[in-house]
Tab-separated table of C-alpha atoms in Angstrom:
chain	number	residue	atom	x	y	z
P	92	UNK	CA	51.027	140.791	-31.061
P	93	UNK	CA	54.246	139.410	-29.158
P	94	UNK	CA	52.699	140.522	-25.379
P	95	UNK	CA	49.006	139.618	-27.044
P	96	UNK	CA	50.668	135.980	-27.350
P	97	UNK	CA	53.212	135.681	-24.541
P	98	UNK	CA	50.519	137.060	-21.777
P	99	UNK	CA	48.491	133.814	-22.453
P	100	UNK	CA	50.799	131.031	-24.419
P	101	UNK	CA	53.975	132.294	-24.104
P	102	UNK	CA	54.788	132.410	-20.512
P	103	UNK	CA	53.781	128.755	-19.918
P	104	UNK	CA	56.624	128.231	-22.567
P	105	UNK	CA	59.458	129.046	-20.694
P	106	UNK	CA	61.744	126.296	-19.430
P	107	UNK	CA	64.049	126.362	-15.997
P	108	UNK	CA	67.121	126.202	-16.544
P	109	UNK	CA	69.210	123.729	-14.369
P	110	UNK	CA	70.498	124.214	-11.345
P	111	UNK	CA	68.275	126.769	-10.808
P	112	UNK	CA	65.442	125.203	-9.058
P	113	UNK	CA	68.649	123.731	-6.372
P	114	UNK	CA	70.475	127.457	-6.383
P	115	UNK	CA	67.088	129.141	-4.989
P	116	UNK	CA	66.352	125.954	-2.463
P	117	UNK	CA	69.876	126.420	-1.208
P	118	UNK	CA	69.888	130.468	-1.389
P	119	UNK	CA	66.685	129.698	0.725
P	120	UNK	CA	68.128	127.152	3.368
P	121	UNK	CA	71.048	129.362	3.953
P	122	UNK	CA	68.527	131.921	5.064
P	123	UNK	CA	68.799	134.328	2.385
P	124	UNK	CA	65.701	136.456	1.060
P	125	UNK	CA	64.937	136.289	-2.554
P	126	UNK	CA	63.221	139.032	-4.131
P	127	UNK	CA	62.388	139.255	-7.816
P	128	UNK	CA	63.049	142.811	-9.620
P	129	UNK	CA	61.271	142.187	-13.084
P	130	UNK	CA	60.598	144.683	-16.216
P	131	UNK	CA	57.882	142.339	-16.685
P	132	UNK	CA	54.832	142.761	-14.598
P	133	UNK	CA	54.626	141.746	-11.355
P	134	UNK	CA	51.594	139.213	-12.533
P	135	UNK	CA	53.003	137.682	-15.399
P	136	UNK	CA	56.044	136.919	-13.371
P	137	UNK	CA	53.591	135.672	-10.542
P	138	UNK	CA	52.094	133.600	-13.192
P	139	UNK	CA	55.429	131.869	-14.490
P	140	UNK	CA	56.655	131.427	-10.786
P	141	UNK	CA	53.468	129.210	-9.908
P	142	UNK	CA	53.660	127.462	-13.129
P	143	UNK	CA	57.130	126.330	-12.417
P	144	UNK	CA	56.701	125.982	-8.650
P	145	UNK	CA	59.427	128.466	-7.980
P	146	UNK	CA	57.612	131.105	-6.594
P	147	UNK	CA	57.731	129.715	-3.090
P	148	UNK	CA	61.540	130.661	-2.774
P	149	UNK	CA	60.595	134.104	-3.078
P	150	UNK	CA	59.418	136.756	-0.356
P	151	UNK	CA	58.418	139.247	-2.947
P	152	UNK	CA	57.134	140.417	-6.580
P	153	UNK	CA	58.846	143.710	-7.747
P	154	UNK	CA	57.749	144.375	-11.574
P	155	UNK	CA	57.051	147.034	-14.030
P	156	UNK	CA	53.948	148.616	-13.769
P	157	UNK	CA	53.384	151.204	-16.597
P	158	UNK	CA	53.987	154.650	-16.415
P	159	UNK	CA	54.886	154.298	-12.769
P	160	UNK	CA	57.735	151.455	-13.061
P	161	UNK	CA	58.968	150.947	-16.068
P	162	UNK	CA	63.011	151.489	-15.857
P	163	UNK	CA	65.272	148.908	-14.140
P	164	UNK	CA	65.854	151.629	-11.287
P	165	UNK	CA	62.590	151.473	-10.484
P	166	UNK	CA	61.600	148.327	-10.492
P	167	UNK	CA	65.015	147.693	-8.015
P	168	UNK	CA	64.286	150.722	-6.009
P	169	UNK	CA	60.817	149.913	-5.568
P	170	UNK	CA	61.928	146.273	-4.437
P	171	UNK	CA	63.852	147.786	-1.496
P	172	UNK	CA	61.686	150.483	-0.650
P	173	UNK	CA	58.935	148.112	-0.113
P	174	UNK	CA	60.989	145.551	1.855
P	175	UNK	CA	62.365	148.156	4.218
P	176	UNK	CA	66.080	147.123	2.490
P	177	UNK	CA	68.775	150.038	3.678
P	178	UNK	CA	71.803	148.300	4.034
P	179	UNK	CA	72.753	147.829	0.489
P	180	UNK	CA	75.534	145.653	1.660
P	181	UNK	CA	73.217	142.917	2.070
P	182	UNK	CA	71.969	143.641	-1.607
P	183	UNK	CA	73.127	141.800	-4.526
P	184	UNK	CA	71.035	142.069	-7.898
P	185	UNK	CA	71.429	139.001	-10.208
P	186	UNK	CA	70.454	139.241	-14.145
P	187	UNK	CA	70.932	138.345	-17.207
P	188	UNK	CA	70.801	141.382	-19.132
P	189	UNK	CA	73.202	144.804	-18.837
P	190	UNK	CA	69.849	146.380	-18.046
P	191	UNK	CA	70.048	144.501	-14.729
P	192	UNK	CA	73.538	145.957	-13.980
P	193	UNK	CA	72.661	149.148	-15.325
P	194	UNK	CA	69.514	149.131	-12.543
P	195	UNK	CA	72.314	147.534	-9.912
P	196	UNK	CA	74.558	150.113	-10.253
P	197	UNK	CA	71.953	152.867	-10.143
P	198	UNK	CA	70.992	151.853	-7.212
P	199	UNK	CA	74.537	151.407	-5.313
P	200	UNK	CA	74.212	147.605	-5.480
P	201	UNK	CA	76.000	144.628	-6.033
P	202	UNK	CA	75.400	142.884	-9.383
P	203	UNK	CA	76.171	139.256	-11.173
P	204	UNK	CA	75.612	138.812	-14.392
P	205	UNK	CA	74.568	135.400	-15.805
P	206	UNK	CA	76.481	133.875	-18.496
P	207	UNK	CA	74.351	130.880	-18.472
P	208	UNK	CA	71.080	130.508	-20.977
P	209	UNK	CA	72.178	131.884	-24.028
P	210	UNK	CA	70.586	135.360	-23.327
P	211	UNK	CA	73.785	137.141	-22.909
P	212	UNK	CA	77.504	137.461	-23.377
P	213	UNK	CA	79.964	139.254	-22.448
P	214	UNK	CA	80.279	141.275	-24.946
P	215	UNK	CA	77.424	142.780	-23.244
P	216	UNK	CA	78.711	143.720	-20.124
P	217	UNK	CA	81.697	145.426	-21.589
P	218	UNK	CA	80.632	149.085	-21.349
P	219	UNK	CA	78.212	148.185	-18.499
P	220	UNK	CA	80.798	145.871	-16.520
P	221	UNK	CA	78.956	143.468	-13.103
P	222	UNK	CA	80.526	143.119	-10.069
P	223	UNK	CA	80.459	139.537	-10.724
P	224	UNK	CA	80.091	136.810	-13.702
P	225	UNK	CA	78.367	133.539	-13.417
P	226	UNK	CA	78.940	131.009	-15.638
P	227	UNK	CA	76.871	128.373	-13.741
P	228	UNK	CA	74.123	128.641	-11.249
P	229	UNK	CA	76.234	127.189	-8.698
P	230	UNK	CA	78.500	130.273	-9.588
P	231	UNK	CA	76.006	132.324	-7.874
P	232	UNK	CA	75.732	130.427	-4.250
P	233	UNK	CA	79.688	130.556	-4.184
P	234	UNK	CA	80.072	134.783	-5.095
P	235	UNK	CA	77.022	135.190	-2.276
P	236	UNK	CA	79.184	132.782	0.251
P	237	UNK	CA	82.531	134.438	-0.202
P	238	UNK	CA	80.994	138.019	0.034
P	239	UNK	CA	79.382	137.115	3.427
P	240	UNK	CA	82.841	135.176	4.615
P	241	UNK	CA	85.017	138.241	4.347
């Protein structure tokens, strides 16, 4: 009944959270490329971008797609397989969730975990640790910017 709902109420009521909408226009003028690694599918999250008018940020969709994608790995792996992606240097997943790490650190990447939103503490991350916490959005455009000063 929950996906019955959310796949035609639900995902129009989401809110962005803020700072968000200026972290991905910044991300974006300081030439970065934004993918989205989902365990939702890749339309619903296609769906919720347009809504929001987000989904312009973002060069690509990489979701679950069942029985073929349905683990964070995948989803992630897929994400750079499809975009050509082998210098995982370059690569930095960023989620709220230990699932998100979990998929980060399966794939050899970089990870920063969101503190903001109320979805996760970190409590969470203590068996599954990030590479980096966020507390703010803004967090997240200072972590990319010192990685790629050093």
């Amino acid at each position: 009944y929950y996906r019955e709902d959310y796949n035609v109420k639900g995902i129009y009521e989401n809110e962005v959270y803020g700072g968000i909408r200026e972290t991905l226009e910044e991300l974006t003028n300081l030439g970065y490329k934004l993918i989205i690694a989902t365990s939702k599918p890749d339309y619903l999250a296609e769906i919720v971008l347009k809504h929001f008018d987000l989904i312009k940020y973002f060069s690509y969709i990489s979701g679950a797609v069942k029985d073929i994608r349905s683990t964070k790995f995948e989803v992630i792996n897929h994400a750079l397989t499809y975009n050509n992606i082998s210098n995982l240097d370059e690569v930095i997943m960023v989620g709220d969730r230990k699932y998100d790490v979990i998929g980060a650190n399966e794939n050899n990447i970089r990870s920063i975990a969101v503190l903001y939103g109320g979805y996760s503490t970190m409590e969470e991350f203590i068996e599954f640790p990030p590479t980096y916490f966020a507390r703010t959005p803004k967090d997240i455009i200072n972590i990319v910017e010192n990685i790629n000063s050093k």
